[in-house]
PDB file of C-alpha atoms and ligand atoms in Angstrom:
ATOM      1  CA  UNK A  51     -23.916   2.792  -8.639  1.00  0.00           C
ATOM      2  CA  UNK A  52     -25.359   0.690 -11.450  1.00  0.00           C
ATOM      3  CA  UNK A  53     -22.822  -1.928 -12.461  1.00  0.00           C
ATOM      4  CA  UNK A  54     -23.220  -4.821 -14.888  1.00  0.00           C
ATOM      5  CA  UNK A  55     -21.649  -8.239 -14.799  1.00  0.00           C
ATOM      6  CA  UNK A  56     -21.419 -10.032 -18.133  1.00  0.00           C
ATOM      7  CA  UNK A  57     -23.290 -13.262 -17.444  1.00  0.00           C
ATOM      8  CA  UNK A  58     -22.675 -15.444 -20.506  1.00  0.00           C
ATOM      9  CA  UNK A  59     -20.303 -17.962 -18.907  1.00  0.00           C
ATOM     10  CA  UNK A  60     -17.847 -18.138 -16.006  1.00  0.00           C
ATOM     11  CA  UNK A  61     -17.897 -16.960 -12.410  1.00  0.00           C
ATOM     12  CA  UNK A  62     -20.203 -13.952 -12.779  1.00  0.00           C
ATOM     13  CA  UNK A  63     -22.180 -14.813  -9.619  1.00  0.00           C
ATOM     14  CA  UNK A  64     -19.114 -14.319  -7.431  1.00  0.00           C
ATOM     15  CA  UNK A  65     -18.578 -10.845  -8.918  1.00  0.00           C
ATOM     16  CA  UNK A  66     -22.229 -10.036  -8.377  1.00  0.00           C
ATOM     17  CA  UNK A  67     -22.010 -11.021  -4.709  1.00  0.00           C
ATOM     18  CA  UNK A  68     -18.839  -8.948  -4.147  1.00  0.00           C
ATOM     19  CA  UNK A  69     -20.403  -5.870  -5.783  1.00  0.00           C
ATOM     20  CA  UNK A  70     -23.630  -6.242  -3.829  1.00  0.00           C
ATOM     21  CA  UNK A  71     -21.688  -6.415  -0.555  1.00  0.00           C
ATOM     22  CA  UNK A  72     -20.373  -2.958  -1.491  1.00  0.00           C
ATOM     23  CA  UNK A  73     -23.888  -1.656  -2.083  1.00  0.00           C
ATOM     24  CA  UNK A  74     -23.824  -1.560  -5.898  1.00  0.00           C
ATOM     25  CA  UNK A  75     -26.988  -2.096  -7.928  1.00  0.00           C
ATOM     26  CA  UNK A  76     -25.982  -5.080 -10.097  1.00  0.00           C
ATOM     27  CA  UNK A  77     -27.417  -6.155 -13.471  1.00  0.00           C
ATOM     28  CA  UNK A  78     -26.515  -9.453 -15.116  1.00  0.00           C
ATOM     29  CA  UNK A  79     -25.869  -8.572 -18.764  1.00  0.00           C
ATOM     30  CA  UNK A  80     -26.794 -11.024 -21.508  1.00  0.00           C
ATOM     31  CA  UNK A  81     -28.319  -8.667 -24.087  1.00  0.00           C
ATOM     32  CA  UNK A  82     -27.111  -5.341 -25.544  1.00  0.00           C
ATOM     33  CA  UNK A  83     -30.020  -3.319 -24.108  1.00  0.00           C
ATOM     34  CA  UNK A  84     -29.032  -4.374 -20.591  1.00  0.00           C
ATOM     35  CA  UNK A  85     -25.950  -2.130 -20.885  1.00  0.00           C
ATOM     36  CA  UNK A  86     -28.144   0.971 -20.829  1.00  0.00           C
ATOM     37  CA  UNK A  87     -27.608   3.200 -17.810  1.00  0.00           C
ATOM     38  CA  UNK A  88     -24.671   1.176 -16.433  1.00  0.00           C
ATOM     39  CA  UNK A  89     -21.589   2.993 -15.154  1.00  0.00           C
ATOM     40  CA  UNK A  90     -19.334  -0.019 -15.384  1.00  0.00           C
ATOM     41  CA  UNK A  91     -19.158  -3.658 -16.390  1.00  0.00           C
ATOM     42  CA  UNK A  92     -17.186  -6.654 -15.165  1.00  0.00           C
ATOM     43  CA  UNK A  93     -16.232  -9.468 -17.536  1.00  0.00           C
ATOM     44  CA  UNK A  94     -15.641 -12.521 -15.340  1.00  0.00           C
ATOM     45  CA  UNK A  95     -13.208 -15.393 -15.448  1.00  0.00           C
ATOM     46  CA  UNK A  96     -14.185 -18.482 -17.371  1.00  0.00           C
ATOM     47  CA  UNK A  97     -13.120 -19.557 -20.832  1.00  0.00           C
ATOM     48  CA  UNK A  98     -12.311 -16.660 -23.106  1.00  0.00           C
ATOM     49  CA  UNK A  99     -13.025 -18.441 -26.414  1.00  0.00           C
ATOM     50  CA  UNK A 100     -16.453 -19.513 -25.178  1.00  0.00           C
ATOM     51  CA  UNK A 101     -17.323 -16.072 -23.793  1.00  0.00           C
ATOM     52  CA  UNK A 102     -16.130 -14.432 -27.034  1.00  0.00           C
ATOM     53  CA  UNK A 103     -18.232 -16.752 -29.202  1.00  0.00           C
ATOM     54  CA  UNK A 104     -21.270 -16.079 -27.018  1.00  0.00           C
ATOM     55  CA  UNK A 105     -20.640 -12.314 -27.322  1.00  0.00           C
ATOM     56  CA  UNK A 106     -20.846 -12.738 -31.096  1.00  0.00           C
ATOM     57  CA  UNK A 107     -23.961 -14.936 -30.875  1.00  0.00           C
ATOM     58  CA  UNK A 108     -25.770 -12.451 -28.580  1.00  0.00           C
ATOM     59  CA  UNK A 109     -24.836  -9.429 -30.705  1.00  0.00           C
ATOM     60  CA  UNK A 110     -22.780  -7.967 -27.856  1.00  0.00           C
ATOM     61  CA  UNK A 111     -19.397  -7.417 -29.475  1.00  0.00           C
ATOM     62  CA  UNK A 112     -20.016  -3.966 -30.964  1.00  0.00           C
ATOM     63  CA  UNK A 113     -22.228  -2.696 -28.093  1.00  0.00           C
ATOM     64  CA  UNK A 114     -19.500  -3.692 -25.610  1.00  0.00           C
ATOM     65  CA  UNK A 115     -16.824  -1.944 -27.683  1.00  0.00           C
ATOM     66  CA  UNK A 116     -18.935   1.210 -27.724  1.00  0.00           C
ATOM     67  CA  UNK A 117     -19.624   0.925 -23.974  1.00  0.00           C
ATOM     68  CA  UNK A 118     -15.881   0.663 -23.281  1.00  0.00           C
ATOM     69  CA  UNK A 119     -15.222   3.974 -25.087  1.00  0.00           C
ATOM     70  CA  UNK A 120     -16.818   5.893 -22.221  1.00  0.00           C
ATOM     71  CA  UNK A 121     -17.550   3.541 -19.313  1.00  0.00           C
ATOM     72  CA  UNK A 122     -15.399   1.416 -17.040  1.00  0.00           C
ATOM     73  CA  UNK A 123     -14.778  -2.249 -17.820  1.00  0.00           C
ATOM     74  CA  UNK A 124     -12.833  -4.655 -15.630  1.00  0.00           C
ATOM     75  CA  UNK A 125     -11.870  -8.067 -17.000  1.00  0.00           C
ATOM     76  CA  UNK A 126     -10.667 -10.809 -14.657  1.00  0.00           C
ATOM     77  CA  UNK A 127      -8.620 -13.607 -16.221  1.00  0.00           C
ATOM     78  CA  UNK A 128     -10.689 -14.708 -19.277  1.00  0.00           C
ATOM     79  CA  UNK A 129     -12.225 -11.211 -19.107  1.00  0.00           C
ATOM     80  CA  UNK A 130      -8.740  -9.662 -19.300  1.00  0.00           C
ATOM     81  CA  UNK A 131      -8.006 -11.752 -22.407  1.00  0.00           C
ATOM     82  CA  UNK A 132     -11.181 -10.440 -24.052  1.00  0.00           C
ATOM     83  CA  UNK A 133     -10.130  -6.828 -23.429  1.00  0.00           C
ATOM     84  CA  UNK A 134      -6.755  -7.285 -25.132  1.00  0.00           C
ATOM     85  CA  UNK A 135      -5.870  -6.307 -28.686  1.00  0.00           C
ATOM     86  CA  UNK A 136      -3.452  -9.195 -29.164  1.00  0.00           C
ATOM     87  CA  UNK A 137      -3.678 -12.765 -27.978  1.00  0.00           C
ATOM     88  CA  UNK A 138      -1.640 -14.476 -30.722  1.00  0.00           C
ATOM     89  CA  UNK A 139      -4.486 -16.695 -31.904  1.00  0.00           C
ATOM     90  CA  UNK A 140      -7.825 -16.398 -33.655  1.00  0.00           C
ATOM     91  CA  UNK A 141     -10.700 -15.786 -31.264  1.00  0.00           C
ATOM     92  CA  UNK A 142     -13.314 -13.029 -30.908  1.00  0.00           C
ATOM     93  CA  UNK A 143     -11.942 -10.158 -28.794  1.00  0.00           C
ATOM     94  CA  UNK A 144     -13.192  -6.739 -27.726  1.00  0.00           C
ATOM     95  CA  UNK A 145      -9.724  -5.371 -28.634  1.00  0.00           C
ATOM     96  CA  UNK A 146     -10.185  -2.360 -26.356  1.00  0.00           C
ATOM     97  CA  UNK A 147      -6.871  -2.309 -24.478  1.00  0.00           C
ATOM     98  CA  UNK A 148      -3.435  -1.686 -25.912  1.00  0.00           C
ATOM     99  CA  UNK A 149      -2.093  -4.889 -24.535  1.00  0.00           C
ATOM    100  CA  UNK A 150      -0.800  -8.248 -25.646  1.00  0.00           C
ATOM    101  CA  UNK A 151      -1.688 -11.150 -23.420  1.00  0.00           C
ATOM    102  CA  UNK A 152      -0.546 -14.776 -23.291  1.00  0.00           C
ATOM    103  CA  UNK A 153      -3.176 -17.321 -22.316  1.00  0.00           C
ATOM    104  CA  UNK A 154      -2.470 -20.143 -19.837  1.00  0.00           C
ATOM    105  CA  UNK A 155       0.924 -18.580 -19.334  1.00  0.00           C
ATOM    106  CA  UNK A 156       2.022 -20.303 -16.156  1.00  0.00           C
ATOM    107  CA  UNK A 157       2.592 -23.804 -17.553  1.00  0.00           C
ATOM    108  CA  UNK A 158       1.120 -27.044 -16.333  1.00  0.00           C
ATOM    109  CA  UNK A 159       2.624 -27.473 -12.899  1.00  0.00           C
ATOM    110  CA  UNK A 160       1.840 -24.080 -11.487  1.00  0.00           C
ATOM    111  CA  UNK A 161      -1.014 -22.996 -13.713  1.00  0.00           C
ATOM    112  CA  UNK A 162      -3.159 -22.566 -10.605  1.00  0.00           C
ATOM    113  CA  UNK A 163      -1.640 -21.012  -7.503  1.00  0.00           C
ATOM    114  CA  UNK A 164      -2.180 -18.386  -4.838  1.00  0.00           C
ATOM    115  CA  UNK A 165       0.071 -15.764  -3.335  1.00  0.00           C
ATOM    116  CA  UNK A 166       0.019 -12.749  -1.039  1.00  0.00           C
ATOM    117  CA  UNK A 167       1.054  -9.438  -2.513  1.00  0.00           C
ATOM    118  CA  UNK A 168       1.048  -5.790  -1.524  1.00  0.00           C
ATOM    119  CA  UNK A 169      -1.010  -3.879  -4.103  1.00  0.00           C
ATOM    120  CA  UNK A 170      -0.109  -0.192  -3.778  1.00  0.00           C
ATOM    121  CA  UNK A 171      -3.192   1.249  -5.538  1.00  0.00           C
ATOM    122  CA  UNK A 172      -5.785  -0.456  -3.299  1.00  0.00           C
ATOM    123  CA  UNK A 173      -7.362   1.022  -0.175  1.00  0.00           C
ATOM    124  CA  UNK A 174      -5.280   0.040   2.925  1.00  0.00           C
ATOM    125  CA  UNK A 175      -2.308  -0.772   0.665  1.00  0.00           C
ATOM    126  CA  UNK A 176      -0.161  -1.966   3.558  1.00  0.00           C
ATOM    127  CA  UNK A 177      -2.406  -5.011   3.908  1.00  0.00           C
ATOM    128  CA  UNK A 178      -1.327  -7.721   1.403  1.00  0.00           C
ATOM    129  CA  UNK A 179      -3.948  -9.056  -0.996  1.00  0.00           C
ATOM    130  CA  UNK A 180      -4.492 -12.772  -1.551  1.00  0.00           C
ATOM    131  CA  UNK A 181      -4.170 -13.318  -5.311  1.00  0.00           C
ATOM    132  CA  UNK A 182      -5.768 -16.417  -6.878  1.00  0.00           C
ATOM    133  CA  UNK A 183      -4.536 -17.581 -10.305  1.00  0.00           C
ATOM    134  CA  UNK A 184      -6.470 -20.260 -12.229  1.00  0.00           C
ATOM    135  CA  UNK A 185      -4.886 -21.032 -15.591  1.00  0.00           C
ATOM    136  CA  UNK A 186      -4.383 -17.307 -15.810  1.00  0.00           C
ATOM    137  CA  UNK A 187      -2.756 -15.187 -18.516  1.00  0.00           C
ATOM    138  CA  UNK A 188       0.278 -12.916 -18.374  1.00  0.00           C
ATOM    139  CA  UNK A 189       0.287  -9.435 -19.855  1.00  0.00           C
ATOM    140  CA  UNK A 190       3.292  -9.597 -22.141  1.00  0.00           C
ATOM    141  CA  UNK A 191       3.242  -6.064 -23.623  1.00  0.00           C
ATOM    142  CA  UNK A 192       1.409  -2.767 -23.207  1.00  0.00           C
ATOM    143  CA  UNK A 193       1.669   0.313 -25.393  1.00  0.00           C
ATOM    144  CA  UNK A 194       0.166   3.760 -25.939  1.00  0.00           C
ATOM    145  CA  UNK A 195      -1.945   4.850 -22.990  1.00  0.00           C
ATOM    146  CA  UNK A 196      -2.082   1.391 -21.347  1.00  0.00           C
ATOM    147  CA  UNK A 197       0.079   0.788 -18.245  1.00  0.00           C
ATOM    148  CA  UNK A 198       1.097  -2.342 -16.366  1.00  0.00           C
ATOM    149  CA  UNK A 199       0.058  -1.575 -12.780  1.00  0.00           C
ATOM    150  CA  UNK A 200       1.031  -4.791 -10.978  1.00  0.00           C
ATOM    151  CA  UNK A 201       3.761  -7.349 -11.601  1.00  0.00           C
ATOM    152  CA  UNK A 202       5.006 -10.574 -10.036  1.00  0.00           C
ATOM    153  CA  UNK A 203       8.379 -10.430  -8.249  1.00  0.00           C
ATOM    154  CA  UNK A 204       9.983 -11.761 -11.459  1.00  0.00           C
ATOM    155  CA  UNK A 205       8.611  -8.779 -13.426  1.00  0.00           C
ATOM    156  CA  UNK A 206       5.764 -10.453 -15.359  1.00  0.00           C
ATOM    157  CA  UNK A 207       2.747  -8.135 -15.483  1.00  0.00           C
ATOM    158  CA  UNK A 208      -0.537  -9.373 -13.999  1.00  0.00           C
ATOM    159  CA  UNK A 209      -2.672  -6.194 -14.067  1.00  0.00           C
ATOM    160  CA  UNK A 210      -2.995  -3.312 -16.509  1.00  0.00           C
ATOM    161  CA  UNK A 211      -4.996  -0.150 -16.799  1.00  0.00           C
ATOM    162  CA  UNK A 212      -5.924   2.124 -19.675  1.00  0.00           C
ATOM    163  CA  UNK A 213      -8.122   4.970 -18.490  1.00  0.00           C
ATOM    164  CA  UNK A 214     -11.263   3.315 -17.149  1.00  0.00           C
ATOM    165  CA  UNK A 215     -10.357  -0.091 -18.563  1.00  0.00           C
ATOM    166  CA  UNK A 216      -8.782  -2.499 -16.103  1.00  0.00           C
ATOM    167  CA  UNK A 217      -7.481  -6.055 -16.524  1.00  0.00           C
ATOM    168  CA  UNK A 218      -6.273  -8.578 -13.942  1.00  0.00           C
ATOM    169  CA  UNK A 219      -4.838 -12.081 -14.524  1.00  0.00           C
ATOM    170  CA  UNK A 220      -6.241 -13.242 -11.208  1.00  0.00           C
ATOM    171  CA  UNK A 221      -9.617 -13.556  -9.456  1.00  0.00           C
ATOM    172  CA  UNK A 222     -10.458 -11.083  -6.652  1.00  0.00           C
ATOM    173  CA  UNK A 223     -14.067 -12.331  -6.827  1.00  0.00           C
ATOM    174  CA  UNK A 224     -12.933 -15.610  -5.255  1.00  0.00           C
ATOM    175  CA  UNK A 225     -11.771 -13.945  -2.031  1.00  0.00           C
ATOM    176  CA  UNK A 226     -13.679 -12.138   0.701  1.00  0.00           C
ATOM    177  CA  UNK A 227     -11.403  -9.124   0.346  1.00  0.00           C
ATOM    178  CA  UNK A 228     -13.486  -6.523  -1.491  1.00  0.00           C
ATOM    179  CA  UNK A 229     -10.727  -3.989  -2.142  1.00  0.00           C
ATOM    180  CA  UNK A 230     -10.351  -4.682  -5.885  1.00  0.00           C
ATOM    181  CA  UNK A 231     -14.108  -4.290  -6.344  1.00  0.00           C
ATOM    182  CA  UNK A 232     -13.930  -1.089  -4.285  1.00  0.00           C
ATOM    183  CA  UNK A 233     -11.132   0.146  -6.567  1.00  0.00           C
ATOM    184  CA  UNK A 234     -13.250  -0.655  -9.634  1.00  0.00           C
ATOM    185  CA  UNK A 235     -16.294   1.195  -8.277  1.00  0.00           C
ATOM    186  CA  UNK A 236     -14.086   4.273  -7.752  1.00  0.00           C
ATOM    187  CA  UNK A 237     -12.793   3.922 -11.315  1.00  0.00           C
ATOM    188  CA  UNK A 238     -16.338   3.644 -12.674  1.00  0.00           C
ATOM    189  CA  UNK A 239     -17.354   6.786 -10.763  1.00  0.00           C
ATOM    190  CA  UNK A 240     -14.375   8.826 -11.905  1.00  0.00           C
ATOM    191  CA  UNK A 241     -14.153  11.089 -14.913  1.00  0.00           C
ATOM    192  CA  UNK A 242     -10.602   9.905 -15.375  1.00  0.00           C
ATOM    193  CA  UNK A 243      -9.226   8.729 -18.657  1.00  0.00           C
ATOM    194  CA  UNK A 244      -5.643   8.296 -17.461  1.00  0.00           C
TER     195      UNK A 244
HETATM  196  N1  LIG B 429      -7.513 -20.140 -19.292  1.00  0.00           N
HETATM  197  C1  LIG B 429      -8.717 -19.388 -19.526  1.00  0.00           C
HETATM  198  C2  LIG B 429      -8.675 -18.741 -20.912  1.00  0.00           C
HETATM  199  O1  LIG B 429      -7.655 -18.717 -21.540  1.00  0.00           O
HETATM  200  C3  LIG B 429      -8.888 -18.317 -18.463  1.00  0.00           C
HETATM  201  C4  LIG B 429      -9.029 -18.955 -17.114  1.00  0.00           C
HETATM  202  C5  LIG B 429      -9.830 -18.171 -16.123  1.00  0.00           C
HETATM  203  O2  LIG B 429     -10.577 -17.246 -16.458  1.00  0.00           O
HETATM  204  N2  LIG B 429      -9.710 -18.572 -14.884  1.00  0.00           N
HETATM  205  O3  LIG B 429      -9.694 -18.286 -21.357  1.00  0.00           O
END
């Protein structure tokens, strides 16, 4: 599997390490031509305004939009924000997913926290996953063919999927549990659009 990790800013190295542990052939993507031949791409956590501005500066915005029409993209945290169509403020976005997202949605006191949660769509679903939130966003609305696939106990959505596009508010790359990366590799391999 040839998978890219967008390497403009943020914690792309951690994603690279997780993917390599699963045997994927990983490319760090900084230029449009580096997308060639990839089956999927991860957009890491970091700062979404900065990553978006760098996408514009490196001429990546349109090539990434085209890539996302056919290939899998997973955005974690800042990466999820960049996939959204609506963020409620001016910043460069890929606008690929039918979703509205609210940045820094957890407020000051608990803007970074961790919790255990059962994630039904992962391999070995009975084993809870350790979710890490760092000034993460909340998915406030999805429409069309996008679906919220994971929510907090209070109902706020923290993961969404639209065909081969996948967004999480949290950071699986900061744990040693590779099941989210495994899930993404399966998604990238699949023909699925739903
Ligand atoms: N708060 C950041 C943003 O809005 C995202 C934080 C993260 O990726 N950990 O871009």
